[in-house]
Every structure is written in structure tokens, then in C-alpha cells.
Short mmCIF file of C-alpha atoms and ligand atoms in Angstrom, two decimals:
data_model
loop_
_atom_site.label_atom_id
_atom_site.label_comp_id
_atom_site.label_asym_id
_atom_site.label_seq_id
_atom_site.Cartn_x
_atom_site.Cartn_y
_atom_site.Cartn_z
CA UNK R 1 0.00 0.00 0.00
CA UNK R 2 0.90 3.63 -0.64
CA UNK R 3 1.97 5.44 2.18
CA UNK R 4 0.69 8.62 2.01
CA UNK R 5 4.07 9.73 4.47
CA UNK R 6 6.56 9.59 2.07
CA UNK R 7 5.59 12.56 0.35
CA UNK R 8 7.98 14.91 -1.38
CA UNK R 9 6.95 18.60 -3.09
CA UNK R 10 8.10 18.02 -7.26
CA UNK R 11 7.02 20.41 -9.54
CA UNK R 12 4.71 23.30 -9.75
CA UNK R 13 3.08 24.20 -13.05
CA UNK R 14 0.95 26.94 -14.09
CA UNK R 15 0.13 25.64 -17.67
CA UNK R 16 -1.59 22.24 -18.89
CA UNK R 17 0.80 22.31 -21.74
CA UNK R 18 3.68 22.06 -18.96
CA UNK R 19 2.30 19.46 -17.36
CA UNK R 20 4.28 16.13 -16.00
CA UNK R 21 4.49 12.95 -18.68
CA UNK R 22 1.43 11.56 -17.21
CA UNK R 23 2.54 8.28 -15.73
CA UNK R 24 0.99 5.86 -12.61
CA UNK R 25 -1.75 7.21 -10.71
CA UNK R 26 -2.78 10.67 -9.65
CA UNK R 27 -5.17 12.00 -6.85
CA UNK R 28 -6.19 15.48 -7.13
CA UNK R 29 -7.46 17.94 -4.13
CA UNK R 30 -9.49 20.62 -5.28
CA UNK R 31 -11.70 23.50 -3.11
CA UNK R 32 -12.95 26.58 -2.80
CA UNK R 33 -9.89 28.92 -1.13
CA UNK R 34 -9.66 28.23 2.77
CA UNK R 35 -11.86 25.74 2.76
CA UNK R 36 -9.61 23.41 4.44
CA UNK R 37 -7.24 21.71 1.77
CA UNK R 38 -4.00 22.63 2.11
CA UNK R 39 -4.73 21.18 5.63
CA UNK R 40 -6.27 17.94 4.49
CA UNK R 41 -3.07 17.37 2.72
CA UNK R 42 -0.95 18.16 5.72
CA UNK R 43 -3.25 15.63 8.34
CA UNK R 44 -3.34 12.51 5.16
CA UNK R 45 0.49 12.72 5.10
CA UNK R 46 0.97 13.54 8.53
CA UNK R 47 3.36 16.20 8.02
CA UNK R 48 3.03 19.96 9.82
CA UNK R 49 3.75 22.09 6.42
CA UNK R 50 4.04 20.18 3.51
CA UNK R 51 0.95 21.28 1.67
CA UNK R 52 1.64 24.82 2.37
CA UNK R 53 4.14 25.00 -0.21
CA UNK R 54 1.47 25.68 -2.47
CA UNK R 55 0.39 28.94 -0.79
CA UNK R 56 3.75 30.35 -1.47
CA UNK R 57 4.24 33.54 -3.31
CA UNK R 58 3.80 33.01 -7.48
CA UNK R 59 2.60 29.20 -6.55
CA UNK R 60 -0.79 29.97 -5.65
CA UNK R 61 -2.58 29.77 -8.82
CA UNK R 62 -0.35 26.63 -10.13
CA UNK R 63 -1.18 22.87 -10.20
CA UNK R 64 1.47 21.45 -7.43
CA UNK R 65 2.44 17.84 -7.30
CA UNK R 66 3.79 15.60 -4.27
CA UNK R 67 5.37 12.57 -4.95
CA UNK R 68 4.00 9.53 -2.52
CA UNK R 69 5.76 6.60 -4.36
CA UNK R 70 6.70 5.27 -7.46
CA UNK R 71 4.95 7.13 -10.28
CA UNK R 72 2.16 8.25 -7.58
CA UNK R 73 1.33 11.69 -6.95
CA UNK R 74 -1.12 14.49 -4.88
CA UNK R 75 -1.84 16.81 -6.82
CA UNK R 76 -2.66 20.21 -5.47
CA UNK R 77 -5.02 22.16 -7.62
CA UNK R 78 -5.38 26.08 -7.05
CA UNK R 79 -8.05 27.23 -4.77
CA UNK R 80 -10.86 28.80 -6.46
CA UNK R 81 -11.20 32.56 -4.44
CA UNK R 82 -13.84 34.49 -3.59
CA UNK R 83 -16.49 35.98 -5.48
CA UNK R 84 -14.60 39.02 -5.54
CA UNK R 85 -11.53 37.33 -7.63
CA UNK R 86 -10.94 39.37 -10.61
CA UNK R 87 -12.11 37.91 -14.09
CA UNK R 88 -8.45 37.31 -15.44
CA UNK R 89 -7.86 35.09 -12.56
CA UNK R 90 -10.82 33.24 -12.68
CA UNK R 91 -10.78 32.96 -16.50
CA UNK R 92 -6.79 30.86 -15.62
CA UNK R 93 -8.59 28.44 -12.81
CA UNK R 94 -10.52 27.43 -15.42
CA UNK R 95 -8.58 26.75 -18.30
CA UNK R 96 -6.18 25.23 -15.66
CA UNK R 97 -8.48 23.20 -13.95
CA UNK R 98 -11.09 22.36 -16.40
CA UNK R 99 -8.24 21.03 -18.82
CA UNK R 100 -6.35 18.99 -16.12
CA UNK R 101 -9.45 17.40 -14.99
CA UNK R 102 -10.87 16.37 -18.19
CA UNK R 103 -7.81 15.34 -19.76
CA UNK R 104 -5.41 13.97 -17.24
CA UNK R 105 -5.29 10.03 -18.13
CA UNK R 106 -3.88 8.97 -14.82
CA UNK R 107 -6.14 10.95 -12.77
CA UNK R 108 -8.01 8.21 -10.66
CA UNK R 109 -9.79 10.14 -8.12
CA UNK R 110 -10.74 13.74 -7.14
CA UNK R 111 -10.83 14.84 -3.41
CA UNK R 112 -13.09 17.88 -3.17
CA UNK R 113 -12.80 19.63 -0.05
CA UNK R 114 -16.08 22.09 1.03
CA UNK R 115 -16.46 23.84 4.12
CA UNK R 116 -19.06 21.67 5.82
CA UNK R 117 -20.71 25.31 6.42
CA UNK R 118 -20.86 26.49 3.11
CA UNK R 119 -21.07 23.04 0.83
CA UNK R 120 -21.74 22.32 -2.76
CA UNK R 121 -20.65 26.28 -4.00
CA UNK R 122 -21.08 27.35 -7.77
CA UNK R 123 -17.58 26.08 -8.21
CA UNK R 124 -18.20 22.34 -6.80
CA UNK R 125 -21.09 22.17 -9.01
CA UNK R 126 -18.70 23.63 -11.95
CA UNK R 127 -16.15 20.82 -11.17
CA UNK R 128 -19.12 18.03 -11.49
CA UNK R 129 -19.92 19.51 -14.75
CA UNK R 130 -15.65 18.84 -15.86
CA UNK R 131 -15.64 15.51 -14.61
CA UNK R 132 -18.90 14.28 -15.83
CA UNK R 133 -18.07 13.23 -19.22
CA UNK R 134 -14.72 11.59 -17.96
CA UNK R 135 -16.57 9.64 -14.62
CA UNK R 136 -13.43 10.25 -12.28
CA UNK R 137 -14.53 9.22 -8.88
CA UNK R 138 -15.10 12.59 -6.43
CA UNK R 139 -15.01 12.04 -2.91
CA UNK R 140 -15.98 15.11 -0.84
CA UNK R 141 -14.45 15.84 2.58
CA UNK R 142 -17.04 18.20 4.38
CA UNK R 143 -13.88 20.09 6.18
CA UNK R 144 -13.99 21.58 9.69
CA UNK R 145 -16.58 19.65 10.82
CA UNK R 146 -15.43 20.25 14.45
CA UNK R 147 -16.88 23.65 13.97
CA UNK R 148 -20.71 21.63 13.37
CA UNK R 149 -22.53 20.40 16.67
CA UNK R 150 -22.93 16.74 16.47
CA UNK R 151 -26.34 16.87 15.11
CA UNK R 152 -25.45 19.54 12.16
CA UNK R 153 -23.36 17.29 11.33
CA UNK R 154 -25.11 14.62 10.84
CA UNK R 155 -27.77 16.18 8.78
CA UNK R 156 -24.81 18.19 6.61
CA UNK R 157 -24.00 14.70 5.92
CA UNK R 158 -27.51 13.65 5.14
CA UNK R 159 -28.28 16.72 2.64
CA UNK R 160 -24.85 16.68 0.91
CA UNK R 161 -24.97 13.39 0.33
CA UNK R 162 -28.81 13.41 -0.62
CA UNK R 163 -27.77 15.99 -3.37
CA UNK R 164 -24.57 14.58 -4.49
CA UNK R 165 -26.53 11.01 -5.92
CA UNK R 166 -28.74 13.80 -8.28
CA UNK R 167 -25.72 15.65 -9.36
CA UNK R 168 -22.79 12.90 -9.68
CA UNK R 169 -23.61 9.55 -9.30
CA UNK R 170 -20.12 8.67 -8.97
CA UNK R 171 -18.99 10.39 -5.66
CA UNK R 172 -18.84 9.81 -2.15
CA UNK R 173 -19.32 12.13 0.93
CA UNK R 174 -17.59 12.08 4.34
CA UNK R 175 -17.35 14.34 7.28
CA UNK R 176 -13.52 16.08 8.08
CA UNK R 177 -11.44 17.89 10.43
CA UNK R 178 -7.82 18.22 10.01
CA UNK R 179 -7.38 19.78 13.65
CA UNK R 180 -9.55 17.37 15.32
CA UNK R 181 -8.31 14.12 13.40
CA UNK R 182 -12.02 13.35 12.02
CA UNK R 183 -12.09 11.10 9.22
CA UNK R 184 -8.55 10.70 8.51
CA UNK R 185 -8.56 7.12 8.37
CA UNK R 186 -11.24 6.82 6.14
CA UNK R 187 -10.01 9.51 3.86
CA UNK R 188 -6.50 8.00 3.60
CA UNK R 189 -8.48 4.51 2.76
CA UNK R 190 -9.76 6.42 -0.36
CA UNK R 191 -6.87 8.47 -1.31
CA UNK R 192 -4.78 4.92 -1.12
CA UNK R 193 -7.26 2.76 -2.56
CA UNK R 194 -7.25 4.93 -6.08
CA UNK R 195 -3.28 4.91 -5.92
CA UNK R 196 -3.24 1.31 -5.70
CA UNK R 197 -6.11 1.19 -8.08
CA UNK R 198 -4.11 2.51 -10.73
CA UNK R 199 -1.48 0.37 -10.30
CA UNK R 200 -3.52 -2.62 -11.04
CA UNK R 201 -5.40 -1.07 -13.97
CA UNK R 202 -2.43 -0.28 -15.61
CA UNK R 203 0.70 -2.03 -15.70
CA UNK R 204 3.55 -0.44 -16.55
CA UNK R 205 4.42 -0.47 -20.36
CA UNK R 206 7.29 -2.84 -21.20
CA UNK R 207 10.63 -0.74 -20.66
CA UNK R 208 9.32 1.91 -18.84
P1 LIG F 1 -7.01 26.13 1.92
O1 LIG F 1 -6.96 27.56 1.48
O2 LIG F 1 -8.20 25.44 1.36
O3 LIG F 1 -5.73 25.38 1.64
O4 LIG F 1 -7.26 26.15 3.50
P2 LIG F 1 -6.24 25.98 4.74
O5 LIG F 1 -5.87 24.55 4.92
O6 LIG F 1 -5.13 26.96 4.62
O7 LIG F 1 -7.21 26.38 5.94
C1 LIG F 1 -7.84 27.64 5.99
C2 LIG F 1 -8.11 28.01 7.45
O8 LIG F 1 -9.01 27.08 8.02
C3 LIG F 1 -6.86 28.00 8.31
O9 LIG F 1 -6.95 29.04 9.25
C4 LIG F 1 -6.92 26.64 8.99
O10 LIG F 1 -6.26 26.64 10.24
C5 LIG F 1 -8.42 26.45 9.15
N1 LIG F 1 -8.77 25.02 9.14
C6 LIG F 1 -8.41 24.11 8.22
N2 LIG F 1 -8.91 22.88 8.52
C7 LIG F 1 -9.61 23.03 9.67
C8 LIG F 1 -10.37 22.13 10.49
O11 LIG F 1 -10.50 20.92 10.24
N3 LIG F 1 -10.99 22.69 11.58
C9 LIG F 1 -10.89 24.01 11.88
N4 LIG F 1 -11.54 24.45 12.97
N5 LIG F 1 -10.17 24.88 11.15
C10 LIG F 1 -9.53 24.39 10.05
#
């Protein structure tokens, strides 16, 4: 299995056409800015920082990958901002992020972090839209969950995951809190499960 500790900051790109040879198996986290994913990185690996490389001056708006084994990557995607974001920048999220999404051919999972007080935003029903024609599995962490009482929680859970069958049959819903430790073992489960899954779907190519 894929330990999701051994992970190592590669490349940052700001350009589909400078993309990495795409090669093994790819999980990409996606969200709304501060939603919680730079975190959700940092708690899956267990490491204090390593996902804040992306919120780095001039790395902000790129794709950034993290190795976690052979030909296996994280893949940080830019946060979408705030309504306020200025049309230029907004206009690059989406080339950027609607062409990795829908082209990348090792992609085997999307991790979609939402705010468990603010879920399923105009941008996480964009992101269903990308992925639709390609049926990449999307598995939604509702982040900061310790912020929810018990019971808003569990309905959260209930009405996200009520709307989620409608919109994208092919996605799964848990709750999440980096700071509390909330669903990191089930998370990881995913996150390694599509790793490994690519590994058995596709063997590597004779002298690769
Ligand atoms: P990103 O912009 O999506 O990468 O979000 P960050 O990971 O940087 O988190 C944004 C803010 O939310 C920071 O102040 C974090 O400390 C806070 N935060 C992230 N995850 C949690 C969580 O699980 N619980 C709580 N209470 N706060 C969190």
C-alpha cells in the first residue's frame, strides 16, 4: 500500500501544456480557497507544512504535485477565491483546472474539499460539470466539521450526500477535520485505494 508519508513537493506548473508525462496514478485535491485543503493534505500525510508549499508567493494559482511513491502523486489544484476574484484570474482556474481534470489520463480520483458550512458552491457544481463526461470518482471531505454540533453534522451529511446522488452519481461524501483528526482514516483509505487502483489497472508499459 501507498503510504501517504513519504511525500515529497516536485514540480509546480501553471500551464496544462507544462504538465508532468502523465505516468501511474494521480489523486487530485481541489476547493474553494480556505476551505480546508492545504490542511487535508498536511493531516493525510501527517506532516506539519508540507501542503503549504502551495500557498507560497507566485505558486498559488499553479497545479502542485507531491510525490507519494513510485509514479504516484497528490496533486494540489489552485483554490478557487472568492467571489470578488478578478475575471483574469478566474478565467486561468478554469482553463487550468477544467483542462487537467478532463484530460489527465492517470487521474483516478478527485478529493473535493467544502467547508461543511458552506457546501456544494457554484464552483463544486462547476467541477461536477468537468468531470462528468470523464466519470473520475469525487469524494468530498465536508472540512472543519469540528466547527458543526454533532447533530449539524449529521444532517450536513444527510443533505450533501442526498444531493450529491442527483448531481454525480459517482462520488462519495464524508465528514472532516484536520485539527480534530475526524475522518482521517477513512479519507486515507480512499486516497490509497485509487493509488493502488491505478497500479492494477495499468501495468507499466514494457521498458518503462
Ligand atoms: P485552503 O486555502 O483550502 O488550503 O485552507 P487551509 O488549509 O489553509 O485552511 C484555511 C483556514 O481554516 C486555516 O486558518 C486553517 O487553520 C483552518 N482550518 C483548516 N482545517 C480546519 C479544520 O479541520 N478545523 C478548523 N476548525 N479549522 C480548520
Amino acid at each position: 500500500m501507498t503510504t501517504l508519508r513519504n511525500i515529497e513537493f516536485v514540480t509546480t506548473v501553471a500551464d496544462t501544456r507544462a504538465l508532468p508525462p502523465a505516468r501511474g496514478a494521480e489523486v487530485a485535491f481541489v476547493g474553494r480557497s480556505n476551505a480546508g485543503k492545504s490542511s487535508a493534505i498536511n493531516a493525510l500525510a501527517q506532516r506539519k507544512r508540507m501542503a503549504f508549499v502551495s500557498k507560497t508567493p507566485g505558486r498559488t494559482q499553479h497545479i502542485n504535485f507531491f510525490r507519494v511513491g513510485e509514479n504516484r502523486y497528490l496533486v494540489d489544484l489552485p483554490g478557487y477565491g472568492y467571489a470578488a476574484v478578478p475575471a483574469a484570474a478566474r478565467a486561468h482556474w478554469n482553463v487550468l483546472i477544467g483542462g487537467y481534470v478532463q484530460t489527465r489520463t492517470c487521474l483516478r480520483g478527485v478529493v473535493l474539499i467544502m467547508d461543511a458550512r458552506r457546501p456544494l458552491t457554484e464552483l463544486d457544481r462547476q467541477l461536477f460539470k468537468w468531470l462528468e463526461p470523464t466519470g473520475t470518482p469525487v469524494h468530498v471531505l465536508l472540512s472543519k466539521s469540528d466547527k458543526l454540533s454533532h447533530s449539524q453534522a449529521g444532517a450536513t451529511l444527510r443533505n450533501v450526500s442526498a444531493v450529491l446522488q442527483s448531481v454525480y452519481a459517482n462520488s462519495s461524501v464524508q465528514l472532516f477535520s484536520s485539527t480534530r483528526k475526524i475522518g482521517l482514516v477513512e479519507a486515507a483509505a480512499k486516497v490509497q485505494h485509487w493509488l493502488a487502483d491505478g497500479r492494477n489497472k495499468k501495468p507499466p508499459v514494457k521498458g518503462e
